[in-house]
PDB file of C-alpha atoms in Angstrom:
ATOM      1  CA  UNK A 157      16.745  12.542 -14.030  1.00  0.00           C
ATOM      2  CA  UNK A 158      17.403  15.407 -11.501  1.00  0.00           C
ATOM      3  CA  UNK A 159      19.390  14.275  -8.471  1.00  0.00           C
ATOM      4  CA  UNK A 160      17.598  13.899  -5.203  1.00  0.00           C
ATOM      5  CA  UNK A 161      18.218  16.507  -2.666  1.00  0.00           C
ATOM      6  CA  UNK A 162      18.761  15.883   0.934  1.00  0.00           C
ATOM      7  CA  UNK A 163      15.751  17.606   2.089  1.00  0.00           C
ATOM      8  CA  UNK A 164      13.539  15.629  -0.180  1.00  0.00           C
ATOM      9  CA  UNK A 165      14.697  12.260   1.578  1.00  0.00           C
ATOM     10  CA  UNK A 166      11.532  11.899   3.605  1.00  0.00           C
ATOM     11  CA  UNK A 167       7.964  11.829   2.050  1.00  0.00           C
ATOM     12  CA  UNK A 168       5.842  14.648   3.537  1.00  0.00           C
ATOM     13  CA  UNK A 169       3.029  13.344   6.012  1.00  0.00           C
ATOM     14  CA  UNK A 170       0.267  15.197   7.815  1.00  0.00           C
ATOM     15  CA  UNK A 171      -0.319  13.787  11.454  1.00  0.00           C
ATOM     16  CA  UNK A 172      -3.499  12.106  11.986  1.00  0.00           C
ATOM     17  CA  UNK A 173      -4.963   8.836  13.654  1.00  0.00           C
ATOM     18  CA  UNK A 174      -6.066   7.145  10.431  1.00  0.00           C
ATOM     19  CA  UNK A 175      -6.315   3.284   9.907  1.00  0.00           C
ATOM     20  CA  UNK A 176      -7.932   1.515   6.882  1.00  0.00           C
ATOM     21  CA  UNK A 177     -11.432   0.192   7.062  1.00  0.00           C
ATOM     22  CA  UNK A 178      -9.971  -3.428   7.010  1.00  0.00           C
ATOM     23  CA  UNK A 179      -7.667  -2.821  10.107  1.00  0.00           C
ATOM     24  CA  UNK A 180     -10.214  -0.972  12.101  1.00  0.00           C
ATOM     25  CA  UNK A 181     -12.765  -3.739  11.562  1.00  0.00           C
ATOM     26  CA  UNK A 182     -10.070  -6.521  12.441  1.00  0.00           C
ATOM     27  CA  UNK A 183      -9.202  -4.536  15.601  1.00  0.00           C
ATOM     28  CA  UNK A 184     -12.762  -4.014  16.870  1.00  0.00           C
ATOM     29  CA  UNK A 185     -13.562  -7.711  16.376  1.00  0.00           C
ATOM     30  CA  UNK A 186     -10.352  -8.622  18.356  1.00  0.00           C
ATOM     31  CA  UNK A 187     -11.162  -6.146  21.045  1.00  0.00           C
ATOM     32  CA  UNK A 188      -8.184  -3.988  20.476  1.00  0.00           C
ATOM     33  CA  UNK A 189      -7.842  -0.164  20.769  1.00  0.00           C
ATOM     34  CA  UNK A 190      -6.564   1.570  17.793  1.00  0.00           C
ATOM     35  CA  UNK A 191      -2.971   2.508  17.930  1.00  0.00           C
ATOM     36  CA  UNK A 192      -1.912   6.033  17.712  1.00  0.00           C
ATOM     37  CA  UNK A 193       0.825   6.120  15.303  1.00  0.00           C
ATOM     38  CA  UNK A 194      -0.839   6.260  12.001  1.00  0.00           C
ATOM     39  CA  UNK A 195      -0.134   9.015   9.325  1.00  0.00           C
ATOM     40  CA  UNK A 196      -1.706   9.737   5.997  1.00  0.00           C
ATOM     41  CA  UNK A 197      -0.018   9.101   2.883  1.00  0.00           C
ATOM     42  CA  UNK A 198       1.911  11.911   1.089  1.00  0.00           C
ATOM     43  CA  UNK A 199       0.751  14.757  -1.075  1.00  0.00           C
ATOM     44  CA  UNK A 200       1.020  14.284  -4.689  1.00  0.00           C
ATOM     45  CA  UNK A 201       2.647  17.159  -6.547  1.00  0.00           C
ATOM     46  CA  UNK A 202       1.760  17.543 -10.414  1.00  0.00           C
ATOM     47  CA  UNK A 203       4.186  18.825 -12.984  1.00  0.00           C
ATOM     48  CA  UNK A 204       4.332  22.298 -14.075  1.00  0.00           C
ATOM     49  CA  UNK A 205       2.704  21.450 -17.298  1.00  0.00           C
ATOM     50  CA  UNK A 206      -0.267  19.945 -15.508  1.00  0.00           C
ATOM     51  CA  UNK A 207      -0.565  22.671 -12.955  1.00  0.00           C
ATOM     52  CA  UNK A 208      -0.632  25.194 -15.717  1.00  0.00           C
ATOM     53  CA  UNK A 209      -3.467  23.413 -17.398  1.00  0.00           C
ATOM     54  CA  UNK A 210      -5.626  22.721 -14.458  1.00  0.00           C
ATOM     55  CA  UNK A 211      -5.655  24.544 -11.103  1.00  0.00           C
ATOM     56  CA  UNK A 212      -6.252  22.806  -7.814  1.00  0.00           C
ATOM     57  CA  UNK A 213      -9.071  24.201  -6.026  1.00  0.00           C
ATOM     58  CA  UNK A 214      -8.013  22.672  -2.644  1.00  0.00           C
ATOM     59  CA  UNK A 215      -4.864  21.209  -1.316  1.00  0.00           C
ATOM     60  CA  UNK A 216      -7.013  18.513   0.378  1.00  0.00           C
ATOM     61  CA  UNK A 217      -7.627  17.057  -3.234  1.00  0.00           C
ATOM     62  CA  UNK A 218      -3.866  16.336  -3.599  1.00  0.00           C
ATOM     63  CA  UNK A 219      -3.767  14.121  -0.524  1.00  0.00           C
ATOM     64  CA  UNK A 220      -4.278  10.244  -0.009  1.00  0.00           C
ATOM     65  CA  UNK A 221      -4.776   9.131   3.405  1.00  0.00           C
ATOM     66  CA  UNK A 222      -4.513   5.276   4.067  1.00  0.00           C
ATOM     67  CA  UNK A 223      -8.256   4.762   3.545  1.00  0.00           C
ATOM     68  CA  UNK A 224      -8.075   6.407   0.167  1.00  0.00           C
ATOM     69  CA  UNK A 225      -4.841   4.341  -0.794  1.00  0.00           C
ATOM     70  CA  UNK A 226      -6.595   1.212   0.154  1.00  0.00           C
ATOM     71  CA  UNK A 227      -9.937   2.186  -1.614  1.00  0.00           C
ATOM     72  CA  UNK A 228      -7.982   2.819  -4.834  1.00  0.00           C
ATOM     73  CA  UNK A 229      -6.242  -0.331  -4.364  1.00  0.00           C
ATOM     74  CA  UNK A 230      -9.458  -2.276  -4.150  1.00  0.00           C
ATOM     75  CA  UNK A 231     -11.024  -0.453  -7.237  1.00  0.00           C
ATOM     76  CA  UNK A 232      -7.821  -1.438  -9.118  1.00  0.00           C
ATOM     77  CA  UNK A 233      -8.038  -4.983  -7.873  1.00  0.00           C
ATOM     78  CA  UNK A 234     -11.668  -5.137  -9.346  1.00  0.00           C
ATOM     79  CA  UNK A 235     -10.629  -4.415 -12.808  1.00  0.00           C
ATOM     80  CA  UNK A 236      -8.528  -7.582 -13.170  1.00  0.00           C
ATOM     81  CA  UNK A 237     -10.040 -10.935 -14.134  1.00  0.00           C
ATOM     82  CA  UNK A 238     -10.681 -13.763 -11.841  1.00  0.00           C
ATOM     83  CA  UNK A 239      -8.042 -15.758 -13.538  1.00  0.00           C
ATOM     84  CA  UNK A 240      -5.421 -13.159 -12.703  1.00  0.00           C
ATOM     85  CA  UNK A 241      -6.542 -12.889  -9.072  1.00  0.00           C
ATOM     86  CA  UNK A 242      -5.374 -16.659  -8.817  1.00  0.00           C
ATOM     87  CA  UNK A 243      -1.849 -15.607  -9.057  1.00  0.00           C
ATOM     88  CA  UNK A 244      -1.737 -12.238  -7.195  1.00  0.00           C
ATOM     89  CA  UNK A 245      -2.939 -11.142  -3.581  1.00  0.00           C
ATOM     90  CA  UNK A 246      -2.235  -8.279  -1.413  1.00  0.00           C
ATOM     91  CA  UNK A 247      -2.208  -7.500   2.277  1.00  0.00           C
ATOM     92  CA  UNK A 248      -3.638  -4.338   4.116  1.00  0.00           C
ATOM     93  CA  UNK A 249      -1.194  -1.343   3.585  1.00  0.00           C
ATOM     94  CA  UNK A 250      -0.699  -1.048   7.332  1.00  0.00           C
ATOM     95  CA  UNK A 251      -0.136  -4.580   8.306  1.00  0.00           C
ATOM     96  CA  UNK A 252       3.797  -4.612   8.097  1.00  0.00           C
ATOM     97  CA  UNK A 253       3.779  -1.514  10.263  1.00  0.00           C
ATOM     98  CA  UNK A 254       1.451  -3.250  12.904  1.00  0.00           C
ATOM     99  CA  UNK A 255       3.650  -6.112  12.842  1.00  0.00           C
ATOM    100  CA  UNK A 256       6.630  -4.147  13.912  1.00  0.00           C
ATOM    101  CA  UNK A 257       4.631  -3.251  16.897  1.00  0.00           C
ATOM    102  CA  UNK A 258       4.971  -6.055  19.565  1.00  0.00           C
ATOM    103  CA  UNK A 259       1.126  -5.147  20.906  1.00  0.00           C
ATOM    104  CA  UNK A 260      -0.284  -5.975  17.602  1.00  0.00           C
ATOM    105  CA  UNK A 261       2.226  -8.452  15.949  1.00  0.00           C
ATOM    106  CA  UNK A 262       0.485 -11.573  16.921  1.00  0.00           C
ATOM    107  CA  UNK A 263      -2.838 -10.195  15.583  1.00  0.00           C
ATOM    108  CA  UNK A 264      -1.349  -9.461  12.315  1.00  0.00           C
ATOM    109  CA  UNK A 265       0.054 -12.739  11.720  1.00  0.00           C
ATOM    110  CA  UNK A 266      -3.529 -14.253  12.550  1.00  0.00           C
ATOM    111  CA  UNK A 267      -5.095 -11.923  10.085  1.00  0.00           C
ATOM    112  CA  UNK A 268      -2.647 -12.774   7.324  1.00  0.00           C
ATOM    113  CA  UNK A 269      -3.184 -16.501   8.044  1.00  0.00           C
ATOM    114  CA  UNK A 270      -6.855 -15.885   7.771  1.00  0.00           C
ATOM    115  CA  UNK A 271      -6.789 -14.307   4.268  1.00  0.00           C
ATOM    116  CA  UNK A 272      -5.098 -17.306   2.883  1.00  0.00           C
ATOM    117  CA  UNK A 273      -2.903 -15.492   0.420  1.00  0.00           C
ATOM    118  CA  UNK A 274      -0.550 -18.316   0.342  1.00  0.00           C
ATOM    119  CA  UNK A 275       0.361 -20.066  -2.092  1.00  0.00           C
ATOM    120  CA  UNK A 276      -0.093 -17.216  -4.388  1.00  0.00           C
ATOM    121  CA  UNK A 277       2.589 -16.501  -7.004  1.00  0.00           C
ATOM    122  CA  UNK A 278       2.793 -12.966  -5.897  1.00  0.00           C
ATOM    123  CA  UNK A 279       1.902 -11.199  -2.825  1.00  0.00           C
ATOM    124  CA  UNK A 280       2.066  -7.382  -2.341  1.00  0.00           C
ATOM    125  CA  UNK A 281       2.971  -6.057   0.910  1.00  0.00           C
ATOM    126  CA  UNK A 282       3.012  -2.163   1.145  1.00  0.00           C
ATOM    127  CA  UNK A 283       5.614  -0.818   3.640  1.00  0.00           C
ATOM    128  CA  UNK A 284       5.455   2.313   5.690  1.00  0.00           C
ATOM    129  CA  UNK A 285       8.538   3.076   7.539  1.00  0.00           C
ATOM    130  CA  UNK A 286      10.619   6.164   8.475  1.00  0.00           C
ATOM    131  CA  UNK A 287       8.064   8.418   6.679  1.00  0.00           C
ATOM    132  CA  UNK A 288       8.283   6.650   3.328  1.00  0.00           C
ATOM    133  CA  UNK A 289       6.325   4.237   1.180  1.00  0.00           C
ATOM    134  CA  UNK A 290       8.000   1.275  -0.466  1.00  0.00           C
ATOM    135  CA  UNK A 291       6.617  -2.008  -1.973  1.00  0.00           C
ATOM    136  CA  UNK A 292       7.713  -5.606  -0.871  1.00  0.00           C
ATOM    137  CA  UNK A 293       6.503  -8.397  -3.288  1.00  0.00           C
ATOM    138  CA  UNK A 294       6.820 -12.120  -2.033  1.00  0.00           C
ATOM    139  CA  UNK A 295       7.246 -14.417  -5.031  1.00  0.00           C
ATOM    140  CA  UNK A 296       6.433 -17.936  -5.131  1.00  0.00           C
ATOM    141  CA  UNK A 297       6.069 -18.235  -1.382  1.00  0.00           C
ATOM    142  CA  UNK A 298       4.544 -21.556  -0.363  1.00  0.00           C
ATOM    143  CA  UNK A 299       5.122 -23.170  -3.775  1.00  0.00           C
ATOM    144  CA  UNK A 300       7.262 -26.345  -3.793  1.00  0.00           C
ATOM    145  CA  UNK A 301      10.250 -26.162  -6.208  1.00  0.00           C
ATOM    146  CA  UNK A 302      13.270 -28.372  -6.838  1.00  0.00           C
ATOM    147  CA  UNK A 303      15.452 -25.807  -8.512  1.00  0.00           C
ATOM    148  CA  UNK A 304      16.961 -22.609  -6.473  1.00  0.00           C
ATOM    149  CA  UNK A 305      16.144 -20.475  -9.543  1.00  0.00           C
ATOM    150  CA  UNK A 306      12.580 -21.234  -9.186  1.00  0.00           C
ATOM    151  CA  UNK A 307      12.466 -21.022  -5.516  1.00  0.00           C
ATOM    152  CA  UNK A 308      10.854 -18.185  -3.310  1.00  0.00           C
ATOM    153  CA  UNK A 309      12.422 -14.566  -3.579  1.00  0.00           C
ATOM    154  CA  UNK A 310      11.612 -11.138  -2.472  1.00  0.00           C
ATOM    155  CA  UNK A 311      11.405  -8.022  -4.366  1.00  0.00           C
ATOM    156  CA  UNK A 312      11.739  -4.493  -2.788  1.00  0.00           C
ATOM    157  CA  UNK A 313      10.696  -1.748  -5.023  1.00  0.00           C
ATOM    158  CA  UNK A 314      11.637   1.661  -3.589  1.00  0.00           C
ATOM    159  CA  UNK A 315      11.127   4.967  -5.606  1.00  0.00           C
ATOM    160  CA  UNK A 316      13.830   6.653  -3.207  1.00  0.00           C
ATOM    161  CA  UNK A 317      16.752   4.453  -2.901  1.00  0.00           C
ATOM    162  CA  UNK A 318      18.686   7.175  -1.297  1.00  0.00           C
ATOM    163  CA  UNK A 319      17.024   6.305   2.030  1.00  0.00           C
ATOM    164  CA  UNK A 320      18.899   3.105   2.094  1.00  0.00           C
ATOM    165  CA  UNK A 321      16.041   0.365   1.541  1.00  0.00           C
ATOM    166  CA  UNK A 322      18.362  -2.482   2.612  1.00  0.00           C
ATOM    167  CA  UNK A 323      17.950  -1.336   6.256  1.00  0.00           C
ATOM    168  CA  UNK A 324      14.510  -2.795   6.135  1.00  0.00           C
ATOM    169  CA  UNK A 325      16.091  -6.257   5.655  1.00  0.00           C
ATOM    170  CA  UNK A 326      16.118  -7.421   9.337  1.00  0.00           C
ATOM    171  CA  UNK A 327      12.190  -6.629   9.785  1.00  0.00           C
ATOM    172  CA  UNK A 328      11.299  -8.072   6.480  1.00  0.00           C
ATOM    173  CA  UNK A 329      13.123 -11.323   7.281  1.00  0.00           C
ATOM    174  CA  UNK A 330      11.558 -11.497  10.748  1.00  0.00           C
ATOM    175  CA  UNK A 331       8.173 -10.763   9.300  1.00  0.00           C
ATOM    176  CA  UNK A 332       8.821 -13.707   6.674  1.00  0.00           C
ATOM    177  CA  UNK A 333      10.075 -16.126   9.436  1.00  0.00           C
ATOM    178  CA  UNK A 334       7.021 -15.429  11.562  1.00  0.00           C
ATOM    179  CA  UNK A 335       4.763 -15.789   8.377  1.00  0.00           C
ATOM    180  CA  UNK A 336       6.349 -19.288   7.851  1.00  0.00           C
ATOM    181  CA  UNK A 337       5.765 -20.475  11.433  1.00  0.00           C
ATOM    182  CA  UNK A 338       2.316 -19.215  11.465  1.00  0.00           C
ATOM    183  CA  UNK A 339       1.532 -21.168   8.250  1.00  0.00           C
ATOM    184  CA  UNK A 340       3.077 -24.426   9.811  1.00  0.00           C
ATOM    185  CA  UNK A 341       5.783 -24.589   7.096  1.00  0.00           C
ATOM    186  CA  UNK A 342       8.910 -26.650   8.287  1.00  0.00           C
ATOM    187  CA  UNK A 343      11.494 -23.969   6.792  1.00  0.00           C
ATOM    188  CA  UNK A 344      13.768 -22.466   9.572  1.00  0.00           C
ATOM    189  CA  UNK A 345      15.596 -19.209  10.101  1.00  0.00           C
ATOM    190  CA  UNK A 346      18.581 -20.444   8.107  1.00  0.00           C
ATOM    191  CA  UNK A 347      16.279 -21.256   5.027  1.00  0.00           C
ATOM    192  CA  UNK A 348      14.775 -17.600   5.307  1.00  0.00           C
ATOM    193  CA  UNK A 349      18.120 -16.015   5.739  1.00  0.00           C
ATOM    194  CA  UNK A 350      18.862 -17.483   2.326  1.00  0.00           C
ATOM    195  CA  UNK A 351      15.916 -16.158   0.420  1.00  0.00           C
ATOM    196  CA  UNK A 352      17.210 -13.689  -2.214  1.00  0.00           C
ATOM    197  CA  UNK A 353      16.069 -10.022  -1.201  1.00  0.00           C
ATOM    198  CA  UNK A 354      16.194  -8.213  -4.780  1.00  0.00           C
ATOM    199  CA  UNK A 355      16.291  -4.425  -4.853  1.00  0.00           C
ATOM    200  CA  UNK A 356      15.809  -3.501  -8.645  1.00  0.00           C
ATOM    201  CA  UNK A 357      16.834  -0.025  -9.913  1.00  0.00           C
ATOM    202  CA  UNK A 358      13.269   1.084 -10.639  1.00  0.00           C
ATOM    203  CA  UNK A 359      12.436   4.741 -11.623  1.00  0.00           C
ATOM    204  CA  UNK A 360      12.938   7.195  -8.874  1.00  0.00           C
ATOM    205  CA  UNK A 361      10.724  10.057  -7.662  1.00  0.00           C
ATOM    206  CA  UNK A 362      12.000  13.692  -8.009  1.00  0.00           C
ATOM    207  CA  UNK A 363      10.322  15.219  -4.868  1.00  0.00           C
ATOM    208  CA  UNK A 364       9.336  14.183  -1.353  1.00  0.00           C
ATOM    209  CA  UNK A 365       5.470  13.731  -2.103  1.00  0.00           C
ATOM    210  CA  UNK A 366       5.305  10.864  -4.699  1.00  0.00           C
ATOM    211  CA  UNK A 367       6.264   7.595  -2.928  1.00  0.00           C
ATOM    212  CA  UNK A 368       2.579   6.522  -2.200  1.00  0.00           C
ATOM    213  CA  UNK A 369       1.778   7.084  -5.860  1.00  0.00           C
ATOM    214  CA  UNK A 370       4.796   5.261  -6.986  1.00  0.00           C
ATOM    215  CA  UNK A 371       3.726   2.050  -4.829  1.00  0.00           C
ATOM    216  CA  UNK A 372       0.299   2.019  -6.479  1.00  0.00           C
ATOM    217  CA  UNK A 373       1.972   2.391  -9.827  1.00  0.00           C
ATOM    218  CA  UNK A 374       4.553  -0.343  -9.113  1.00  0.00           C
ATOM    219  CA  UNK A 375       1.437  -2.600  -8.221  1.00  0.00           C
ATOM    220  CA  UNK A 376      -0.524  -1.603 -11.260  1.00  0.00           C
ATOM    221  CA  UNK A 377       2.232  -2.240 -13.866  1.00  0.00           C
ATOM    222  CA  UNK A 378       3.548  -5.457 -12.082  1.00  0.00           C
ATOM    223  CA  UNK A 379       0.198  -6.869 -12.384  1.00  0.00           C
ATOM    224  CA  UNK A 380       0.265  -6.341 -16.219  1.00  0.00           C
ATOM    225  CA  UNK A 381       3.764  -7.597 -16.838  1.00  0.00           C
ATOM    226  CA  UNK A 382       4.827 -10.251 -14.073  1.00  0.00           C
ATOM    227  CA  UNK A 383       6.120 -13.535 -15.467  1.00  0.00           C
ATOM    228  CA  UNK A 384       4.345 -16.884 -14.989  1.00  0.00           C
ATOM    229  CA  UNK A 385       7.526 -17.891 -13.120  1.00  0.00           C
ATOM    230  CA  UNK A 386       9.894 -15.391 -11.649  1.00  0.00           C
ATOM    231  CA  UNK A 387      13.225 -16.869 -11.902  1.00  0.00           C
ATOM    232  CA  UNK A 388      16.615 -15.560 -10.630  1.00  0.00           C
ATOM    233  CA  UNK A 389      18.077 -16.066 -14.045  1.00  0.00           C
ATOM    234  CA  UNK A 390      15.475 -13.793 -15.606  1.00  0.00           C
ATOM    235  CA  UNK A 391      15.916 -11.053 -13.029  1.00  0.00           C
ATOM    236  CA  UNK A 392      15.523  -7.890 -13.430  1.00  0.00           C
ATOM    237  CA  UNK A 393      13.038  -8.567 -16.269  1.00  0.00           C
ATOM    238  CA  UNK A 394      11.069  -5.256 -16.671  1.00  0.00           C
ATOM    239  CA  UNK A 395      12.193  -3.812 -13.369  1.00  0.00           C
ATOM    240  CA  UNK A 396      14.506  -1.223 -14.634  1.00  0.00           C
ATOM    241  CA  UNK A 397      15.226   2.477 -14.438  1.00  0.00           C
ATOM    242  CA  UNK A 398      13.212   2.991 -17.668  1.00  0.00           C
ATOM    243  CA  UNK A 399      10.230   0.902 -16.507  1.00  0.00           C
ATOM    244  CA  UNK A 400       8.093   3.882 -17.041  1.00  0.00           C
ATOM    245  CA  UNK A 401       8.320   7.685 -17.664  1.00  0.00           C
ATOM    246  CA  UNK A 402       7.429  10.323 -15.240  1.00  0.00           C
ATOM    247  CA  UNK A 403       4.798  11.521 -17.737  1.00  0.00           C
ATOM    248  CA  UNK A 404       3.103   7.931 -17.449  1.00  0.00           C
ATOM    249  CA  UNK A 405       3.186   8.254 -13.558  1.00  0.00           C
ATOM    250  CA  UNK A 406       1.662  11.843 -13.925  1.00  0.00           C
ATOM    251  CA  UNK A 407      -1.263  10.480 -16.003  1.00  0.00           C
ATOM    252  CA  UNK A 408      -1.741   7.742 -13.289  1.00  0.00           C
ATOM    253  CA  UNK A 409      -1.652  10.326 -10.512  1.00  0.00           C
ATOM    254  CA  UNK A 410      -4.521  12.225 -12.286  1.00  0.00           C
ATOM    255  CA  UNK A 411      -6.432   8.978 -12.226  1.00  0.00           C
ATOM    256  CA  UNK A 412      -5.690   8.783  -8.380  1.00  0.00           C
ATOM    257  CA  UNK A 413      -6.779  12.216  -7.877  1.00  0.00           C
ATOM    258  CA  UNK A 414      -9.900  11.941  -9.871  1.00  0.00           C
ATOM    259  CA  UNK A 415     -10.760   8.855  -7.854  1.00  0.00           C
ATOM    260  CA  UNK A 416     -10.113  10.491  -4.533  1.00  0.00           C
ATOM    261  CA  UNK A 417     -12.535  13.647  -5.455  1.00  0.00           C
ATOM    262  CA  UNK A 418     -15.217  11.074  -6.413  1.00  0.00           C
ATOM    263  CA  UNK A 419     -14.721   9.198  -3.055  1.00  0.00           C
ATOM    264  CA  UNK A 420     -14.588  12.291  -0.999  1.00  0.00           C
ATOM    265  CA  UNK A 421     -17.805  13.455  -2.599  1.00  0.00           C
ATOM    266  CA  UNK A 422     -19.338  10.356  -1.911  1.00  0.00           C
ATOM    267  CA  UNK A 423     -18.166  10.380   1.738  1.00  0.00           C
ATOM    268  CA  UNK A 424     -19.493  13.810   2.251  1.00  0.00           C
ATOM    269  CA  UNK A 425     -22.902  13.029   0.724  1.00  0.00           C
ATOM    270  CA  UNK A 426     -23.230  10.260   3.195  1.00  0.00           C
ATOM    271  CA  UNK A 427     -22.283  12.475   6.051  1.00  0.00           C
ATOM    272  CA  UNK A 428     -24.742  15.201   4.878  1.00  0.00           C
ATOM    273  CA  UNK A 429     -27.417  12.401   4.635  1.00  0.00           C
ATOM    274  CA  UNK A 430     -26.859  11.248   8.094  1.00  0.00           C
ATOM    275  CA  UNK A 431     -26.625  14.816   9.601  1.00  0.00           C
ATOM    276  CA  UNK A 432     -30.083  15.588   7.875  1.00  0.00           C
ATOM    277  CA  UNK A 433     -31.551  12.496   9.474  1.00  0.00           C
ATOM    278  CA  UNK A 434     -30.265  13.444  12.883  1.00  0.00           C
ATOM    279  CA  UNK A 435     -31.787  16.817  12.433  1.00  0.00           C
ATOM    280  CA  UNK A 436     -34.980  15.470  11.577  1.00  0.00           C
ATOM    281  CA  UNK A 437     -34.956  13.131  14.446  1.00  0.00           C
ATOM    282  CA  UNK A 438     -34.034  15.936  16.924  1.00  0.00           C
ATOM    283  CA  UNK A 439     -36.876  17.971  15.610  1.00  0.00           C
ATOM    284  CA  UNK A 440     -39.270  15.482  16.161  1.00  0.00           C
ATOM    285  CA  UNK A 441     -38.044  14.690  19.557  1.00  0.00           C
ATOM    286  CA  UNK A 442     -38.831  18.222  20.705  1.00  0.00           C
ATOM    287  CA  UNK A 443     -42.589  17.550  20.372  1.00  0.00           C
ATOM    288  CA  UNK A 444     -42.375  14.345  22.472  1.00  0.00           C
ATOM    289  CA  UNK A 445     -43.482  14.565  26.164  1.00  0.00           C
ATOM    290  CA  UNK A 446     -41.663  12.115  28.186  1.00  0.00           C
ATOM    291  CA  UNK A 447     -43.980  10.678  30.995  1.00  0.00           C
ATOM    292  CA  UNK A 448     -42.225   9.228  34.075  1.00  0.00           C
TER     293      UNK A 448
END
């Protein structure tokens, strides 16, 4: 695999004020204003082979914002069986970032508590930090275990390990400690500090535009291969550098791009319908005489 160049260390974002539908709804219900830091997910660059076979009509179709990320994840979740959903859960892709903001930290913990994602065997926590996406997986949280090998652990999957994913550890452990407190669990800070944070050597991206696709693909594959009980002795299981090929990822990206285009067409169609209704309303309003 080609080495990662310094200029590729950060994923490309375009500035905007985008929040997921779930976050926006919860912020409105809590009377909060929307924060202004949000950026979109990165572009996804196709391989030369794919670009030669299919020409992009618009750069816009290469980009996924946070709503599109969440929409695809919801669609992905709808494909798994009810039995599988008992073992897995995920939280909104912006909640970790919102947690880091003191103004919204308490609300995020309250939202997590309301989702009742614990005790699930595996909880996916997408992380957006330093202009890069990675995936935190909380394993066996809230489950009682008499063995250290079967106790809770954390997996941090990063497609750009040259950025130093270990520097996320203080925020992750603080996040986990506050979750434990909000859940009313008795474990203290010392216990949290001993929960293993494992960073497996997973396949790495070859440019600065793929981290969002990698996070979605990590989730997609983990859902298919996760063991019933993730033990420290069995680590790293399938989480290796040859976990999947870049060609597999390219095929997955094509599916994301296709899904994104369909979502955008649906969104534009709804917007056009609304504009048409507004024009008709204005046209009818012109013939109305208002009597005071």
